[in-house]
PDB file of C-alpha atoms in Angstrom:
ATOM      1  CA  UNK A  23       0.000   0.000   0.000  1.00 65.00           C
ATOM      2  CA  UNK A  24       2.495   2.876   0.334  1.00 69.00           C
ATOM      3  CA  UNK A  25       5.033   1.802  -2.147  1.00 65.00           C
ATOM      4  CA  UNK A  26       1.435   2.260  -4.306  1.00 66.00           C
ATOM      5  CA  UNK A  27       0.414   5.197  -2.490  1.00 66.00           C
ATOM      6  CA  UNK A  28       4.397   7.080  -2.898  1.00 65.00           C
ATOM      7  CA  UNK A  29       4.237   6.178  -7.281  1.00 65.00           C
ATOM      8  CA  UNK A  30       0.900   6.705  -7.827  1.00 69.00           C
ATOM      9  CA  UNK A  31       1.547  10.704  -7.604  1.00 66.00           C
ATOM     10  CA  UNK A  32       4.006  10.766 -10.095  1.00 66.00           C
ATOM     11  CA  UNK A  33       2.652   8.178 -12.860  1.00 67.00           C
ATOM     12  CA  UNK A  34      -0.575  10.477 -13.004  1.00 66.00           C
ATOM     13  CA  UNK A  35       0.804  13.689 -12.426  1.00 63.00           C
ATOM     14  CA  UNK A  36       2.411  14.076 -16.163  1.00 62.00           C
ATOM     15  CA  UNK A  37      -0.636  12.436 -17.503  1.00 62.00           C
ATOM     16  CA  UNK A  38      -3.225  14.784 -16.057  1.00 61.00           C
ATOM     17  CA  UNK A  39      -1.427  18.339 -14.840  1.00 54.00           C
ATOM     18  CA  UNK A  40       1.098  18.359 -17.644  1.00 58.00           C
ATOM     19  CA  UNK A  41      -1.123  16.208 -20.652  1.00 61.00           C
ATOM     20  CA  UNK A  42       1.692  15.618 -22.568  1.00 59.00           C
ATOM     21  CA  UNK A  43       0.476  12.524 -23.732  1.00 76.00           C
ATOM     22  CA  UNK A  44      -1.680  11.446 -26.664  1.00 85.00           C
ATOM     23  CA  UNK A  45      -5.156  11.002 -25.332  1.00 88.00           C
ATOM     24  CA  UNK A  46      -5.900   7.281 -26.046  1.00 90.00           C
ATOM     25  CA  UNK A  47      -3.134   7.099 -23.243  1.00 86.00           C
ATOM     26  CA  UNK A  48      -5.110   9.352 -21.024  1.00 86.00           C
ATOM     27  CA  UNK A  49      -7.914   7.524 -21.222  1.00 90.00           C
ATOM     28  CA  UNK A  50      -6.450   3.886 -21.223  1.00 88.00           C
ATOM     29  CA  UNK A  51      -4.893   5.074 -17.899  1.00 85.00           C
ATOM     30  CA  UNK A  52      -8.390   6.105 -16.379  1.00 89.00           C
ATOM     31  CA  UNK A  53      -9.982   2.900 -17.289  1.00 91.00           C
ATOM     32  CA  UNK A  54      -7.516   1.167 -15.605  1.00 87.00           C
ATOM     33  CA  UNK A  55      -8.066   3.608 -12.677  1.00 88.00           C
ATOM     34  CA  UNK A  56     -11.184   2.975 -12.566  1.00 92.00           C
ATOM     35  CA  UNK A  57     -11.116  -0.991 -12.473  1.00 91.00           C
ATOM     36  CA  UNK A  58      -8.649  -0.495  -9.814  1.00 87.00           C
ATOM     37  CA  UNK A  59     -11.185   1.460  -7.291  1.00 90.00           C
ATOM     38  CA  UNK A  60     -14.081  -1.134  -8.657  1.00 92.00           C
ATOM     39  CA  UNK A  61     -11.654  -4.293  -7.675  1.00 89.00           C
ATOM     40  CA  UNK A  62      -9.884  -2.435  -4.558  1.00 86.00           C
ATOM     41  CA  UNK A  63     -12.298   0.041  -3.246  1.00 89.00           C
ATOM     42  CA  UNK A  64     -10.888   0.062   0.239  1.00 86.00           C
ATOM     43  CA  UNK A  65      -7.882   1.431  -0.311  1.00 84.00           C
ATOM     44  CA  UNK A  66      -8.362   3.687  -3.901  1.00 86.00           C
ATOM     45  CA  UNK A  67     -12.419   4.798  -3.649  1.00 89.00           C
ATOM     46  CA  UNK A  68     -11.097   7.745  -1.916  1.00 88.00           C
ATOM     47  CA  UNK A  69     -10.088  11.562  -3.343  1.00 89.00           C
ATOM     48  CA  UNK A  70      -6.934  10.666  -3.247  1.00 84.00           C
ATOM     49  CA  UNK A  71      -7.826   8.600  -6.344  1.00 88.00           C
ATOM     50  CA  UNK A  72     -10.971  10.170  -7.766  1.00 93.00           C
ATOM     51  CA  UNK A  73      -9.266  13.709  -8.075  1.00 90.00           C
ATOM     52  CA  UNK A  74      -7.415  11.850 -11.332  1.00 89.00           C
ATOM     53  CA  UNK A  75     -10.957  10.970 -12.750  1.00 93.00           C
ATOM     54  CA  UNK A  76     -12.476  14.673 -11.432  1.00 94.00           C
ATOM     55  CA  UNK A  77      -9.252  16.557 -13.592  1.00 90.00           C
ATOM     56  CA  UNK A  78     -10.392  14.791 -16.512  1.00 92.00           C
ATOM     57  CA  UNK A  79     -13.448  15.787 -16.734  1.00 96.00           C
ATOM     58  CA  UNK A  80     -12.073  19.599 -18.090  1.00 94.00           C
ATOM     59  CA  UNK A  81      -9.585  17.753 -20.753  1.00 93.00           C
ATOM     60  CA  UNK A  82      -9.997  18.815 -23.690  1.00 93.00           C
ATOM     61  CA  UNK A  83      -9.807  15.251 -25.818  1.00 95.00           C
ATOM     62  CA  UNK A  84     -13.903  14.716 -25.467  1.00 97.00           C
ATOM     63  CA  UNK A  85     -12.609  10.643 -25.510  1.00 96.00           C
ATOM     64  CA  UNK A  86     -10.678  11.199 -22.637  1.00 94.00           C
ATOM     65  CA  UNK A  87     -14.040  13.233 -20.878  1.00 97.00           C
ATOM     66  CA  UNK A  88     -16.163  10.227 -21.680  1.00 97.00           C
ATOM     67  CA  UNK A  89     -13.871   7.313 -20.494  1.00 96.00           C
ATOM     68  CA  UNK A  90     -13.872   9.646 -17.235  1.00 96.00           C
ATOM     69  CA  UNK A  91     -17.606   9.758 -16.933  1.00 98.00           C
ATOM     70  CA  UNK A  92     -17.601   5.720 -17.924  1.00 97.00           C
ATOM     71  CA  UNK A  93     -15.175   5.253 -15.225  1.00 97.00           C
ATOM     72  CA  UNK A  94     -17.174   7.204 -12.460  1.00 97.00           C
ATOM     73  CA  UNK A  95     -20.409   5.434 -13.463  1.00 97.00           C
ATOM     74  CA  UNK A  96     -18.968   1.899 -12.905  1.00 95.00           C
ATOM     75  CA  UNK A  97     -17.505   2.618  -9.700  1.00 95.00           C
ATOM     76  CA  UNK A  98     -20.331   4.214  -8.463  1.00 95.00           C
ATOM     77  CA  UNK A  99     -22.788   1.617 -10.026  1.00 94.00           C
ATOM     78  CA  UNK A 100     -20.677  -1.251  -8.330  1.00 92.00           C
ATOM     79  CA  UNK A 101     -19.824   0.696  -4.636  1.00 91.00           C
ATOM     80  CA  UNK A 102     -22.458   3.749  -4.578  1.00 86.00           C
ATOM     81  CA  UNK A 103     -24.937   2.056  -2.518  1.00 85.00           C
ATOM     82  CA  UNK A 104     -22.381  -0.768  -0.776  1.00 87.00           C
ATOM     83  CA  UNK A 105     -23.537  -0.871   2.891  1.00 87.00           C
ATOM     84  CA  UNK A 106     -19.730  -1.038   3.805  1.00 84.00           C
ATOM     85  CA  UNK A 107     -16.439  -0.288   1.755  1.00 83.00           C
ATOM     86  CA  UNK A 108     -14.211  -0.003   4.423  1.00 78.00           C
ATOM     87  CA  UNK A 109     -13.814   0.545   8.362  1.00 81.00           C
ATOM     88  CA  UNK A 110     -12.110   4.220   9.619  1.00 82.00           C
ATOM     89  CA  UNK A 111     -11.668   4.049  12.922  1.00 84.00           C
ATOM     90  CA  UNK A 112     -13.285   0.492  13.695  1.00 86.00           C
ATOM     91  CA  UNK A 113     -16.829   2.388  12.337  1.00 88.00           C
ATOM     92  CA  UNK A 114     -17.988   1.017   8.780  1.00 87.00           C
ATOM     93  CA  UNK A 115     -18.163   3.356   5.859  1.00 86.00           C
ATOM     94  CA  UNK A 116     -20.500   3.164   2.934  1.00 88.00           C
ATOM     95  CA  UNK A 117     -19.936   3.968  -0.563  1.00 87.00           C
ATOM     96  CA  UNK A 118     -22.209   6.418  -0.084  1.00 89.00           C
ATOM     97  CA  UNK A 119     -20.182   8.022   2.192  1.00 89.00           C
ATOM     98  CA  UNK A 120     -16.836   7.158   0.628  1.00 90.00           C
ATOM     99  CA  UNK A 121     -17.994   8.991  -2.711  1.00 93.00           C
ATOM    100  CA  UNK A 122     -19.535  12.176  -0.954  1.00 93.00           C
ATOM    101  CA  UNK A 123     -17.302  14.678  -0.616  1.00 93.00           C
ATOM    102  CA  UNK A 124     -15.861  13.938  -4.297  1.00 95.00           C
ATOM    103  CA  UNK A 125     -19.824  14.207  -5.508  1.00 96.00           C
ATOM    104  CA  UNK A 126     -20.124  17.714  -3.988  1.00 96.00           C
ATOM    105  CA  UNK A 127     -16.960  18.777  -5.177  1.00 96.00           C
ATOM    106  CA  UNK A 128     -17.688  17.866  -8.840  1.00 97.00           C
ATOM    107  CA  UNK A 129     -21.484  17.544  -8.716  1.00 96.00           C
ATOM    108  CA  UNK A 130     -22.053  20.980 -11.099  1.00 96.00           C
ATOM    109  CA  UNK A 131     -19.123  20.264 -13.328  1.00 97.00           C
ATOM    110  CA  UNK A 132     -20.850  16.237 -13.793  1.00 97.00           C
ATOM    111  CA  UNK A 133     -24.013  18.492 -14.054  1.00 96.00           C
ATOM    112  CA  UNK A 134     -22.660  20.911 -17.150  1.00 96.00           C
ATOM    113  CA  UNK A 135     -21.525  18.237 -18.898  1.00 97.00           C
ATOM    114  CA  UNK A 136     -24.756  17.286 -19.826  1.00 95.00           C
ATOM    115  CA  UNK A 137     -24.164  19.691 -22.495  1.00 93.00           C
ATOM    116  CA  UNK A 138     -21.247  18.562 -23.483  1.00 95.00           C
ATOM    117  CA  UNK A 139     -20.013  19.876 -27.220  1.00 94.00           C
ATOM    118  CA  UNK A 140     -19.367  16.808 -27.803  1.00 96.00           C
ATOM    119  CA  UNK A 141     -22.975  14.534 -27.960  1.00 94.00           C
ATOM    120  CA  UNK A 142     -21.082  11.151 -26.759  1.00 96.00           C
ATOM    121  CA  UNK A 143     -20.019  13.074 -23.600  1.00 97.00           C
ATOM    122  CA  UNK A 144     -23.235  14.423 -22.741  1.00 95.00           C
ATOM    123  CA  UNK A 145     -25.158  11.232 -23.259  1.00 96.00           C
ATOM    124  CA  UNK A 146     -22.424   9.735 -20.715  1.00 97.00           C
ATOM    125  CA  UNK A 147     -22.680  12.822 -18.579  1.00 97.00           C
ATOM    126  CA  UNK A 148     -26.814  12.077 -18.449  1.00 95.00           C
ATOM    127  CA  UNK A 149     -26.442   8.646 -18.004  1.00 96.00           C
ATOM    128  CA  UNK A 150     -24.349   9.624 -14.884  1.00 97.00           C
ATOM    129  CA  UNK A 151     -26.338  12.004 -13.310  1.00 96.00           C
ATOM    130  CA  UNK A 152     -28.958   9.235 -13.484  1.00 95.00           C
ATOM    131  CA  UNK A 153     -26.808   6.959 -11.644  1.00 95.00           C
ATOM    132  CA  UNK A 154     -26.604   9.739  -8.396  1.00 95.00           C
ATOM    133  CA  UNK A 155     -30.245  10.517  -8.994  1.00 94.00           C
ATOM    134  CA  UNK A 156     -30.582   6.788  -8.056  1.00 92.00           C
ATOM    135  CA  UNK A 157     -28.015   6.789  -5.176  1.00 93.00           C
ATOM    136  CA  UNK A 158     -29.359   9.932  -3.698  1.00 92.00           C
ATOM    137  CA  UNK A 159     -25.873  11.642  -4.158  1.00 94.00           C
ATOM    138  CA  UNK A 160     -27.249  14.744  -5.428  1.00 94.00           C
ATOM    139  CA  UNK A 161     -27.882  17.651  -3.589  1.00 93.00           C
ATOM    140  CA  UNK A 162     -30.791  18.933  -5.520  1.00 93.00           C
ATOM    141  CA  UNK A 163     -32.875  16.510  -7.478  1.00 90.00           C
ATOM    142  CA  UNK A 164     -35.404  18.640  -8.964  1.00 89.00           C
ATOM    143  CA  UNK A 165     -32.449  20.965 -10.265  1.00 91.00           C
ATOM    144  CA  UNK A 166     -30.101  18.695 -11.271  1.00 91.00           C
ATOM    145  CA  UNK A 167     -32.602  16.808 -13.824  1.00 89.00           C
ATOM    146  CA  UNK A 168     -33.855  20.670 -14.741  1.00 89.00           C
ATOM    147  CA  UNK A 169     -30.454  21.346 -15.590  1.00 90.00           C
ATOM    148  CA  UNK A 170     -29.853  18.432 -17.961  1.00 90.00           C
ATOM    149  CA  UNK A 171     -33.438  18.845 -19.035  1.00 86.00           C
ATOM    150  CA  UNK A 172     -31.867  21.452 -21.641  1.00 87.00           C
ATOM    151  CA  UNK A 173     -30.476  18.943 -23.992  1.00 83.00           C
ATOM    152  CA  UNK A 174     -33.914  18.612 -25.033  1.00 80.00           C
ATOM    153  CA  UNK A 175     -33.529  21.779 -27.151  1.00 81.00           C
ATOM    154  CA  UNK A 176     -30.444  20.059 -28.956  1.00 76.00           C
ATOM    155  CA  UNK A 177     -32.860  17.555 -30.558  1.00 76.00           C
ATOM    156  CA  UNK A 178     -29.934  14.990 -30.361  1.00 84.00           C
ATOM    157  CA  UNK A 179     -31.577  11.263 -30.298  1.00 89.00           C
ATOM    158  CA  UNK A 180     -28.670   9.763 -28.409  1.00 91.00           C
ATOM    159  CA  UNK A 181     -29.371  12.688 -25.433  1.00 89.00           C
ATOM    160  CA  UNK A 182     -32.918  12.481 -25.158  1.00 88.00           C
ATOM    161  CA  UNK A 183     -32.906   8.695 -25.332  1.00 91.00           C
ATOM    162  CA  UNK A 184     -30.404   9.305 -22.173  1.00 91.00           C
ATOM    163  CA  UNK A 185     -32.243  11.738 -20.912  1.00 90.00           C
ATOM    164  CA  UNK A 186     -35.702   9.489 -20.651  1.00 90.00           C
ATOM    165  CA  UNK A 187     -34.743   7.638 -17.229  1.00 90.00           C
ATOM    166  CA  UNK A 188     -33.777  11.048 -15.508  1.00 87.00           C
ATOM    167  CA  UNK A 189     -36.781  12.594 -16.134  1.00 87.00           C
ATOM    168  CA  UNK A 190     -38.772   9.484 -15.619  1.00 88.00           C
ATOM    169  CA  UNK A 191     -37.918   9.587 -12.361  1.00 84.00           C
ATOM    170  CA  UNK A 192     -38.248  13.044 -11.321  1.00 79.00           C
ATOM    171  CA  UNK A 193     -41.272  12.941 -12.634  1.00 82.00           C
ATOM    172  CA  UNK A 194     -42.735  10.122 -10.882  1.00 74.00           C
ATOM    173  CA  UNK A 195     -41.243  11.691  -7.298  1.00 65.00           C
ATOM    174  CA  UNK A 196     -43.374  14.965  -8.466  1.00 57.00           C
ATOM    175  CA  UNK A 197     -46.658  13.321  -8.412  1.00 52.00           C
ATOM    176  CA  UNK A 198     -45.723  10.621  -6.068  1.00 53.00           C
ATOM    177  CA  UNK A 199     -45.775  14.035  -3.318  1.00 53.00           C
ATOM    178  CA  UNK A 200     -48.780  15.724  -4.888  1.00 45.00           C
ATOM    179  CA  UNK A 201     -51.888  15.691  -2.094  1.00 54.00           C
ATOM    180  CA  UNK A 202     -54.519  12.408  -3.025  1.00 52.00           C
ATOM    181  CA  UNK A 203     -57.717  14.392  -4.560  1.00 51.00           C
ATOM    182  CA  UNK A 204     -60.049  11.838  -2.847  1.00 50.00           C
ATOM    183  CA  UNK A 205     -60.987  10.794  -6.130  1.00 51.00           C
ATOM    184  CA  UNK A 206     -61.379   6.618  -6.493  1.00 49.00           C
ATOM    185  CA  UNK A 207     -61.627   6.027  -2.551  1.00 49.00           C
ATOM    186  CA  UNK A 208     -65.341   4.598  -2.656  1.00 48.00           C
ATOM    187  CA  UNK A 209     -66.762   8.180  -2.519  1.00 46.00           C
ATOM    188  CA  UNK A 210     -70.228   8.624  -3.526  1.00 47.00           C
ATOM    189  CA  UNK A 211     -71.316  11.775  -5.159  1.00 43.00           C
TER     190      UNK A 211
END
């Protein structure tokens, strides 16, 4: 763990601060990252880590973009709503709580890119918005889904298809807290 935790820094840092690689090597290197926190999520689901997938997010290679946003939805698909990931100070830790503090960092950035320039970015971007819509990770619901509600006007299939789910959703948690009208209780009138 710390000869991991001493190289890590330095393999990443002239990938990511410095990009002076080709960007099918930046994005290799963040699939890879992200099967690591997905197989070892003890030791790299923590900012430590995810700050490498959060930088990426602002390259300027859309591939490298969407293999960050791929990257964040499987590890939050496979620990976001683990009961326990690891133990900090004999107490257990959820995913949930593991990935929190990353969310909130990044939440409006993850929230942007739903209009991505580039429409294989923003479909990934949706698709992982609807992921902490599910997981409760989002501070605002209702204006998150608003937010990427304004693909709509793009008129891209590949978006709106995305963009189905989300909305789905929000809608259904609208009228699931809208007051019964009496109506179909047995009333006669």
């Amino acid at each position: 763990e710390e000869m991991v935790t001493a190289a890590f820094p330095g393999m990443f840092t002239g990938l990511f601060v410095d990009r002076d690689s080709a960007e099918e090597v930046r994005a290799s290197c963040l699939s890879a990252l992200g099967r690591v926190m997905q197989l070892h999520p003890s030791m790299f689901l923590a900012d430590t880590y995810l700050k490498y997938l959060g930088w990426s997010l602002s390259d300027m290679a859309a591939a490298v973009r969407a293999a960050s946003l791929s990257q964040l939805s499987a590890v939050y698909t496979a620990h976001g709503a683990a009961e326990e990931i690891c133990r900090v100070d004999g107490k257990p830790v959820s995913g949930a709580e593991r990935l929190l503090n990353f969310t909130r960092r990044f939440e409006s950035r993850f929230i942007e890119m739903t209009r991505d320039v580039d429409a294989k970015v923003a479909v990934e971007a949706i698709k992982f918005v609807d992921i902490l819509h599910d997981l409760h990770l989002l501070a605002d619901k209702a204006q998150a889904v608003s937010e990427a509600g304004r693909v709509m006007r793009n008129n891209e299939p590949s978006q709106l298809k995305a963009l189905v789910p989300l909305v789905d959703k929000q809608m259904g948690a609208g009228a699931a807290s809208l007051p019964s009208s009496g109506k179909g209780k047995g009333k006669k009138g």
